[in-house]
Coordinates of C-alpha atoms in Angstrom, one line a residue:
M1 CA -84.5 17.7 8.4
A2 CA -84.9 14.7 6.2
A3 CA -82.4 16.2 3.7
Q4 CA -79.9 16.8 6.5
L5 CA -80.2 13.1 7.6
L6 CA -79.8 12.0 4.0
E7 CA -76.6 14.0 3.7
E8 CA -75.3 12.5 6.9
K9 CA -75.9 9.0 5.5
L10 CA -74.1 10.0 2.3
T11 CA -71.0 11.5 4.0
C12 CA -67.6 9.8 3.9
A13 CA -66.2 9.1 7.3
I14 CA -62.7 10.0 6.1
C15 CA -63.1 13.3 4.3
L16 CA -66.5 14.3 5.9
G17 CA -67.8 15.2 2.4
L18 CA -70.4 13.6 0.2
Y19 CA -69.2 10.3 -1.4
Q20 CA -67.1 10.6 -4.5
D21 CA -67.0 7.4 -6.5
P22 CA -68.2 5.4 -3.4
V23 CA -66.9 1.8 -2.8
T24 CA -68.0 -0.8 -0.3
L25 CA -65.7 -2.9 1.9
P26 CA -66.6 -6.5 2.9
C27 CA -67.6 -5.3 6.3
G28 CA -70.4 -3.1 4.7
H29 CA -68.9 0.3 5.3
N30 CA -68.7 2.8 2.4
F31 CA -66.0 5.3 1.6
C32 CA -64.8 7.5 -1.3
G33 CA -62.6 5.4 -3.5
A34 CA -59.7 7.9 -3.3
C35 CA -60.1 8.4 0.4
I36 CA -59.9 4.7 1.3
R37 CA -56.9 4.1 -1.0
D38 CA -55.1 7.1 0.6
W39 CA -56.0 5.8 4.1
W40 CA -54.6 2.4 3.3
D41 CA -51.3 3.9 2.0
R42 CA -50.9 5.6 5.3
C43 CA -52.5 3.3 7.9
G44 CA -52.7 -0.2 6.4
K45 CA -55.4 -2.2 4.7
A46 CA -58.3 -2.2 7.3
C47 CA -61.6 -0.6 7.7
P48 CA -61.2 2.8 9.3
E49 CA -64.5 2.4 11.3
C50 CA -64.5 -1.3 12.4
R51 CA -60.8 -2.2 11.8
E52 CA -61.7 -5.4 9.9
P53 CA -58.8 -6.3 7.6
F54 CA -59.3 -6.1 3.9
P55 CA -58.5 -9.5 2.3
D56 CA -55.3 -9.7 0.3
G57 CA -55.8 -10.0 -3.4
A58 CA -59.4 -8.6 -3.2
E59 CA -60.3 -5.6 -5.3
L60 CA -62.5 -2.6 -4.4
R61 CA -65.8 -2.5 -6.2
R62 CA -67.9 0.5 -6.9
N63 CA -71.2 0.8 -5.0
V64 CA -73.6 1.3 -8.0
A65 CA -76.7 1.9 -5.9
L66 CA -75.0 4.5 -3.7
S67 CA -73.6 6.2 -6.7
G68 CA -77.1 6.5 -8.2
V69 CA -78.5 8.0 -5.0
L70 CA -75.7 10.6 -5.0
E71 CA -76.5 11.5 -8.6
V72 CA -80.1 12.2 -7.5
V73 CA -79.0 14.3 -4.5
H74 CA -76.6 16.4 -6.7
A75 CA -79.4 16.9 -9.3
G76 CA -82.1 18.0 -6.8
P77 CA -82.9 21.7 -6.0
A78 CA -82.5 21.3 -2.2
R79 CA -79.1 23.0 -1.9
D80 CA -76.3 24.3 -4.0
P81 CA -73.2 22.7 -2.7
G82 CA -71.0 25.4 -4.3
P83 CA -68.7 25.2 -7.2
D84 CA -66.2 22.7 -5.7
P85 CA -67.2 20.7 -2.6
G86 CA -63.7 19.5 -2.2
P87 CA -61.9 18.7 1.0
G88 CA -60.0 22.1 1.2
P89 CA -61.3 24.9 3.4
G90 CA -61.1 27.5 0.7
P91 CA -63.4 30.6 0.6
A92 CA -66.1 28.7 -1.3
A93 CA -65.9 25.6 0.8
R94 CA -69.2 24.6 2.5
C95 CA -70.0 22.3 5.4
P96 CA -70.9 18.9 4.0
R97 CA -73.5 18.5 6.7
H98 CA -75.2 21.8 6.9
G99 CA -74.3 23.4 3.6
R100 CA -73.1 26.6 5.2
P101 CA -69.7 28.3 4.6
M102 CA -66.9 26.9 6.8
E103 CA -65.6 30.1 8.5
L104 CA -64.3 28.6 11.7
F105 CA -61.8 26.0 12.8
C106 CA -62.4 23.6 15.7
R107 CA -59.1 23.2 17.4
T108 CA -60.4 20.3 19.6
E109 CA -61.3 18.2 16.6
G110 CA -58.7 19.7 14.2
R111 CA -61.2 20.4 11.3
C112 CA -63.0 23.3 9.6
V113 CA -66.6 23.8 10.7
C114 CA -69.6 26.1 10.0
S115 CA -71.6 28.2 12.4
V116 CA -74.2 25.5 12.8
C117 CA -71.5 23.0 13.8
T118 CA -70.4 25.3 16.6
V119 CA -73.9 25.4 17.9
H120 CA -74.4 21.6 17.8
E121 CA -71.3 19.4 17.7
C122 CA -68.6 21.9 18.6
R123 CA -70.4 24.0 21.2
L124 CA -68.0 23.3 24.0
H125 CA -64.9 23.0 21.8
E126 CA -62.1 25.5 21.4
R127 CA -62.7 27.4 18.1
A128 CA -61.0 30.2 16.1
L129 CA -61.5 32.1 12.9
L130 CA -60.0 30.5 9.8
D131 CA -57.7 33.4 9.0
A132 CA -56.5 33.7 12.6
E133 CA -55.8 30.0 12.8
R134 CA -54.0 30.2 9.4
L135 CA -51.8 33.0 10.7
K136 CA -51.0 31.0 13.8
R137 CA -50.2 27.9 11.8
E138 CA -48.1 29.9 9.3
A139 CA -46.0 31.3 12.2
Q140 CA -45.5 27.8 13.5
L141 CA -44.5 26.4 10.1
R142 CA -42.1 29.3 9.5
A143 CA -40.5 28.6 12.9
S144 CA -40.3 24.9 12.1
L145 CA -38.9 25.7 8.7
E146 CA -36.2 27.9 10.3
V147 CA -35.3 25.1 12.7
T148 CA -35.1 22.5 9.9
Q149 CA -32.9 24.8 7.8
Q150 CA -30.6 25.3 10.8
Q151 CA -30.5 21.5 11.3
A152 CA -29.8 21.0 7.6
T153 CA -26.9 23.5 7.7
Q154 CA -25.6 21.8 10.8
A155 CA -26.0 18.4 9.2
E156 CA -24.2 19.6 6.0
G157 CA -21.3 20.9 8.1
Q158 CA -21.0 17.7 10.1
L159 CA -21.1 15.7 6.8
L160 CA -18.3 17.8 5.4
E161 CA -16.3 17.3 8.6
L162 CA -17.0 13.6 8.5
Q163 CA -15.8 13.4 4.9
K164 CA -12.7 15.4 5.8
Q165 CA -11.9 13.1 8.7
R166 CA -12.5 10.0 6.5
S167 CA -10.2 11.4 3.8
Q168 CA -7.6 12.2 6.5
I169 CA -7.9 8.7 7.9
Q170 CA -7.6 7.1 4.5
N171 CA -4.5 9.2 3.7
S172 CA -3.0 8.5 7.1
A173 CA -3.6 4.7 6.8
C174 CA -2.0 4.8 3.3
V175 CA 1.1 6.7 4.6
L176 CA 1.4 4.4 7.7
A177 CA 1.1 1.3 5.5
S178 CA 3.8 2.6 3.2
W179 CA 6.0 3.5 6.2
V180 CA 5.5 0.2 7.9
S181 CA 6.2 -1.7 4.6
G182 CA 9.4 0.4 4.1
K183 CA 10.5 -0.2 7.7
F184 CA 10.0 -3.9 7.6
S185 CA 11.8 -4.0 4.3
S186 CA 14.7 -2.2 5.8
L187 CA 14.6 -4.5 8.8
L188 CA 14.5 -7.6 6.6
Q189 CA 17.4 -6.3 4.6
A190 CA 19.3 -5.5 7.8
L191 CA 18.5 -9.0 9.1
E192 CA 19.7 -10.6 5.9
M193 CA 22.9 -8.6 6.0
Q194 CA 23.5 -9.5 9.7
H195 CA 22.7 -13.1 8.9
T196 CA 25.3 -13.2 6.2
A197 CA 27.8 -11.3 8.4
A198 CA 27.2 -13.6 11.4
L199 CA 27.6 -16.7 9.3
R200 CA 30.8 -15.3 7.7
S201 CA 32.2 -14.4 11.2
I202 CA 31.4 -17.9 12.5
E203 CA 33.0 -19.5 9.4
V204 CA 36.2 -17.3 9.8
A205 CA 36.4 -18.2 13.5
K206 CA 35.8 -21.9 12.8
T207 CA 38.5 -21.9 10.1
R208 CA 41.0 -20.2 12.4
V209 CA 40.3 -22.6 15.3
L210 CA 40.3 -25.7 13.0
A211 CA 43.7 -24.6 11.6
Q212 CA 45.0 -24.4 15.2
A213 CA 43.5 -27.8 15.9
Q214 CA 45.2 -29.2 12.7
D215 CA 48.6 -27.8 13.8
E216 CA 48.1 -29.4 17.2
E217 CA 47.1 -32.6 15.6
Q218 CA 50.2 -32.7 13.5
R219 CA 52.3 -32.0 16.5
L220 CA 50.7 -34.9 18.4
R221 CA 51.0 -37.3 15.4
G222 CA 54.7 -36.3 15.0
H223 CA 55.3 -37.1 18.7
L224 CA 53.5 -40.4 18.3
E225 CA 55.6 -41.3 15.4
A226 CA 58.8 -40.4 17.3
V227 CA 57.7 -42.4 20.3
A228 CA 56.9 -45.4 18.1
Y229 CA 60.2 -45.2 16.3
H230 CA 62.0 -45.0 19.7
G231 CA 60.1 -48.0 20.9
C232 CA 61.1 -50.0 17.8
R233 CA 64.8 -49.1 18.2
I234 CA 64.7 -50.2 21.8
Q235 CA 63.1 -53.5 20.8
E236 CA 65.8 -54.0 18.2
L237 CA 68.6 -53.3 20.7
L238 CA 67.1 -55.7 23.2
E239 CA 67.3 -58.4 20.5
Q240 CA 70.9 -57.6 19.6
V241 CA 73.3 -60.5 20.6
D242 CA 76.5 -58.6 19.9
E243 CA 77.4 -56.8 23.2
Q244 CA 79.7 -54.3 21.5
T245 CA 77.0 -53.3 19.0
F246 CA 74.4 -53.2 21.7
L247 CA 76.5 -50.9 23.9
Q248 CA 77.5 -48.5 21.1
E249 CA 74.0 -48.1 19.6
S250 CA 72.2 -47.9 23.0
Q251 CA 74.6 -45.1 23.9
L252 CA 73.6 -43.2 20.8
L253 CA 69.8 -43.7 21.2
Q254 CA 68.0 -40.6 22.4
P255 CA 64.4 -40.6 23.7
P256 CA 61.8 -38.1 22.3
G257 CA 61.4 -34.8 24.0
P258 CA 58.6 -34.2 26.5
L259 CA 55.1 -33.9 25.0
G260 CA 53.9 -30.8 26.8
P261 CA 50.4 -29.8 27.6
L262 CA 47.6 -29.7 25.0
T263 CA 47.1 -26.2 23.6
P264 CA 43.5 -25.2 24.3
L265 CA 41.5 -24.2 21.2
Q266 CA 40.3 -20.6 21.1
W267 CA 36.6 -21.2 20.5
D268 CA 34.0 -19.1 22.5
E269 CA 30.3 -19.4 21.6
D270 CA 29.4 -16.5 23.8
Q271 CA 31.9 -14.3 22.1
Q272 CA 30.5 -15.3 18.7
L273 CA 27.0 -14.5 19.8
G274 CA 27.7 -11.4 21.9
D275 CA 27.8 -8.9 19.1
L276 CA 24.9 -10.6 17.3
K277 CA 22.7 -10.4 20.4
Q278 CA 23.4 -6.7 20.6
L279 CA 22.6 -6.1 17.0
L280 CA 19.3 -8.1 17.3
S281 CA 18.4 -6.0 20.3
R282 CA 19.0 -2.8 18.3
L283 CA 16.8 -4.3 15.5
C284 CA 14.0 -4.9 18.0
G285 CA 14.4 -1.4 19.3
L286 CA 14.0 0.0 15.8
L287 CA 10.9 -2.1 15.2
L288 CA 9.2 -1.2 18.4
E289 CA 10.2 2.5 18.3
E290 CA 7.2 4.7 19.0
G291 CA 6.4 8.4 18.4
V292 CA 8.2 8.7 15.0
H293 CA 6.0 9.7 12.1
P294 CA 7.2 8.4 8.7
R295 CA 7.2 11.8 7.1
A296 CA 7.5 14.2 9.9
P297 CA 10.5 13.4 12.1
A298 CA 10.8 14.4 15.7
K299 CA 11.5 18.0 16.6
P300 CA 15.0 19.1 15.7
V301 CA 17.6 17.9 18.2
D302 CA 19.6 20.4 20.3
L303 CA 23.1 19.8 19.0
G304 CA 26.0 21.0 20.9
P305 CA 29.6 21.6 19.7
M306 CA 30.6 18.0 20.5
D307 CA 28.0 16.7 17.9
Y308 CA 28.8 19.2 15.1
R309 CA 31.4 17.8 12.6
N310 CA 33.6 19.9 10.4
L311 CA 34.0 17.9 7.2
T312 CA 36.2 18.1 4.1
F313 CA 35.7 16.8 0.5
D314 CA 37.9 13.9 -0.6
P315 CA 39.9 15.1 -3.7
I316 CA 40.6 11.5 -4.7
S317 CA 36.9 10.6 -5.0
A318 CA 35.8 13.9 -6.8
N319 CA 34.5 13.5 -10.4
R320 CA 36.9 15.0 -13.0
H321 CA 34.5 17.9 -13.6
F322 CA 34.6 18.9 -9.9
Y323 CA 36.8 21.8 -8.7
L324 CA 37.6 21.8 -5.0
S325 CA 38.6 25.0 -3.2
H326 CA 38.6 26.6 0.3
Q327 CA 40.8 23.9 1.7
D328 CA 38.5 21.2 0.3
Q329 CA 35.5 22.6 1.9
Q330 CA 33.8 23.7 -1.3
V331 CA 33.1 21.9 -4.6
K332 CA 31.9 23.3 -7.9
H333 CA 30.7 21.4 -10.9
C334 CA 32.4 22.9 -14.0
R335 CA 31.8 22.1 -17.7
Q336 CA 35.6 21.9 -18.3
S337 CA 37.3 18.7 -17.0
Q338 CA 39.8 19.2 -14.2
G339 CA 42.0 16.2 -15.3
P340 CA 41.9 12.7 -16.6
G341 CA 40.1 9.9 -14.8
R342 CA 42.0 7.9 -12.2
P343 CA 41.3 5.1 -9.8
G344 CA 39.1 6.1 -7.0
R345 CA 37.3 8.9 -8.9
F346 CA 33.5 8.8 -9.3
E347 CA 32.5 8.4 -12.9
L348 CA 29.2 10.0 -11.8
W349 CA 28.9 13.7 -10.8
Q350 CA 29.7 12.8 -7.2
V351 CA 32.2 13.4 -4.4
Q352 CA 32.4 12.0 -0.9
C353 CA 34.0 13.3 2.3
T354 CA 37.3 12.3 3.7
Q355 CA 35.7 11.4 7.0
S356 CA 33.4 8.5 7.9
F357 CA 31.5 7.4 11.0
Q358 CA 30.7 4.0 12.5
A359 CA 29.5 4.9 16.0
G360 CA 28.2 7.9 17.9
H361 CA 26.1 10.9 17.1
H362 CA 27.1 13.3 14.3
Y363 CA 25.7 16.4 12.7
W364 CA 27.0 18.5 9.8
E365 CA 25.6 21.3 7.5
V366 CA 26.0 22.1 3.8
R367 CA 25.0 25.1 1.8
A368 CA 23.9 24.6 -1.9
S369 CA 24.0 27.4 -4.5
D370 CA 20.8 26.1 -6.1
H371 CA 18.5 23.1 -6.3
S372 CA 19.3 19.8 -8.2
V373 CA 21.7 18.4 -5.6
T374 CA 21.7 15.2 -3.6
L375 CA 22.9 14.7 0.0
G376 CA 23.5 11.3 1.5
V377 CA 25.6 8.7 3.2
S378 CA 27.0 5.4 2.0
Y379 CA 28.9 2.3 2.9
P380 CA 32.4 1.9 1.5
Q381 CA 31.3 -0.4 -1.3
L382 CA 29.4 2.4 -3.1
S383 CA 30.3 1.9 -6.8
R384 CA 32.4 4.6 -8.4
C385 CA 31.2 3.5 -11.9
R386 CA 28.0 4.3 -13.7
V387 CA 25.4 1.6 -13.4
G388 CA 22.1 2.0 -15.3
P389 CA 20.6 5.2 -16.7
H390 CA 20.7 7.2 -13.5
T391 CA 23.0 10.2 -13.2
D392 CA 23.7 9.3 -9.5
N393 CA 23.7 6.2 -7.4
I394 CA 23.0 7.7 -4.0
G395 CA 20.1 5.7 -2.5
R396 CA 19.7 3.6 -5.7
G397 CA 20.9 0.5 -3.8
P398 CA 20.9 -1.0 -0.3
C399 CA 24.3 0.5 0.7
S400 CA 23.3 4.2 0.6
W401 CA 20.7 6.7 1.7
G402 CA 20.0 10.1 0.0
L403 CA 17.8 13.1 -0.2
C404 CA 17.5 14.6 -3.7
V405 CA 16.6 18.4 -3.7
Q406 CA 14.6 19.4 -6.8
G407 CA 13.1 22.7 -7.7
D408 CA 9.6 21.8 -6.7
S409 CA 10.0 18.7 -4.5
L410 CA 12.2 16.5 -2.5
Q411 CA 12.8 12.8 -3.0
A412 CA 14.1 10.5 -0.3
W413 CA 15.9 7.5 -1.9
H414 CA 17.0 4.1 -0.5
N415 CA 17.4 0.7 -2.1
G416 CA 16.0 2.1 -5.4
Q417 CA 12.7 3.3 -3.9
A418 CA 11.8 7.0 -3.7
Q419 CA 9.5 8.8 -1.3
R420 CA 8.3 12.1 -2.8
L421 CA 8.1 15.1 -0.4
P422 CA 7.1 18.8 -0.6
G423 CA 9.8 21.1 -1.8
V424 CA 11.7 23.6 0.4
S425 CA 12.9 27.1 -0.4
G426 CA 16.1 27.1 1.8
R427 CA 19.5 26.3 0.5
L428 CA 21.1 25.6 4.0
L429 CA 20.6 21.9 4.8
G430 CA 21.6 19.9 7.9
M431 CA 22.2 16.1 8.3
D432 CA 21.9 14.4 11.7
L433 CA 23.3 10.8 12.0
D434 CA 22.6 8.9 15.2
L435 CA 24.2 5.5 14.8
A436 CA 23.1 4.3 18.2
S437 CA 19.4 4.7 17.4
G438 CA 19.8 4.0 13.6
C439 CA 18.4 7.4 12.5
L440 CA 19.5 9.6 9.6
T441 CA 17.5 12.9 9.6
F442 CA 17.7 15.7 7.0
Y443 CA 16.8 19.3 8.0
S444 CA 16.1 22.5 6.1
L445 CA 17.6 25.4 8.1
E446 CA 16.3 28.5 6.1
P447 CA 14.2 30.5 6.6
Q448 CA 13.5 28.3 9.7
T449 CA 14.5 24.9 11.0
Q450 CA 12.3 22.3 9.5
P451 CA 12.7 18.5 9.6
L452 CA 12.4 17.0 6.1
Y453 CA 12.8 13.2 6.4
T454 CA 14.2 10.5 8.6
F455 CA 15.6 7.2 7.6
H456 CA 15.6 4.3 10.1
A457 CA 18.1 1.5 9.5
L458 CA 20.6 -0.7 11.3
F459 CA 23.9 0.8 10.2
N460 CA 26.5 -1.9 10.5
Q461 CA 29.4 -0.5 8.4
P462 CA 31.2 2.9 8.4
L463 CA 29.1 5.6 6.7
T464 CA 30.7 8.3 4.6
P465 CA 28.9 11.5 3.6
V466 CA 28.5 11.7 -0.2
F467 CA 27.1 14.3 -2.6
W468 CA 25.8 14.7 -6.2
L469 CA 25.4 18.1 -7.9
L470 CA 24.3 19.3 -11.3
E471 CA 26.5 21.3 -13.7
G472 CA 27.0 24.9 -12.4
R473 CA 26.0 24.0 -8.8
T474 CA 28.3 24.6 -5.8
L475 CA 28.3 22.9 -2.4
T476 CA 30.0 24.2 0.7
L477 CA 30.6 22.3 3.9
C478 CA 29.9 24.6 6.7
H479 CA 32.4 24.8 9.5
Q480 CA 31.8 26.0 13.1
P481 CA 34.6 27.2 15.4
G482 CA 35.2 24.8 18.2
A483 CA 33.5 21.9 16.5
V484 CA 35.1 18.5 16.6
F485 CA 37.0 17.6 13.4
P486 CA 36.3 13.9 12.9
P487 CA 39.1 11.5 11.8
G488 CA 39.4 10.1 8.4
P489 CA 39.0 6.4 7.6
Q490 CA 42.7 5.8 8.0
E491 CA 42.5 7.2 11.6
G492 CA 39.7 5.0 12.8
V493 CA 36.2 5.9 13.9
L494 CA 34.8 8.1 16.6
S495 CA 34.0 6.6 19.9

């Protein structure tokens, strides 16, 4: 009985085993050195029994006296504690209080106990055999492991989805930023062009009206001079003393003709600003336009016969290596020159159409024999001469827009800037020009209709279709029966 009471006094309140390397806290309670340090790591620096805080900066000191008593207990013949009285409930583990094997588990207190503990301390508690409790706990842990693995798989899937969405957002933001920058660049360029055109128009109108005013001023000044001269002659006659001279000269004196009304000057501010207001309104419409993706244009328009245009190539503009046939509907780039250069020819491997557009909605199609061709439209001032190292000038400046068809990709060109696009396999291509909304859209029509790219701009001059093709390539302008054949530049523009 005394030995049992002694063991109870030498038992750590944390591990419920005999003290190992005992230490004493300032409050007087003793614990295993490893147990109290582990406790503090988990629960904070305080006594597990009385909750008195352990002073900051203080160090644990070994209880020398208690360590000596433990050495005596371990050396005595009272009881063999077993090979390893550690905290684990292994097969050789024994109860630190009663020295018996711990074969049971107290579910109420959550610890391993011996048969004596079940008679005294755990008599009314829920108990189970160790192996039965282990099997139950293993089943619980396996179920928990399965749940955590499912959660991990779900979390990994959500992480991948999040990363994918983040990448898509980054790409979308980059594309949108590029599109917005390009659109504002085009708008600024269009504004600058309109600014110059409006000032030029005002200057021309001012010059015309001021010339009219100058003519009217000269007329009035001439009349004033005639009236002044007539007045002077009358004054001279009135001073004439010779009656014969007076009568003869007064009879010959003729008064100036009637002055007539002042001609009104043809100056109308509203007329000067009318077209400009309309153009600025179109600019705002282009800026605020919604639902247009910079790379994926709207769905293909349903074009009727009134929108389809039958076009022809302009022989005067064709490069000297180009051979036109089929009533100027087909052009082929040949190695052999077709004739000497002449004014109006492109020095570059280009040809334009005879027709041009300044208003309305127009659509045409072209079939290419192979890749390495460029389709586009341009203002009349597109240079016929080679400028720089490029083999073509479609889209290289502010007055043209083009789509270059390569073997593995497309390039949308305007003002010297290119937008790279995925390639297409079809050779039948369509171009849709809507001058009212300021849209130029390119389509691939084989094997299925697919929008390729849309330019947005304020077109303020006549636009002429223009083409570039590599040596050996052939382009054919597709005609449809019943389609409207647009007029050439000499015949005006479509209404």
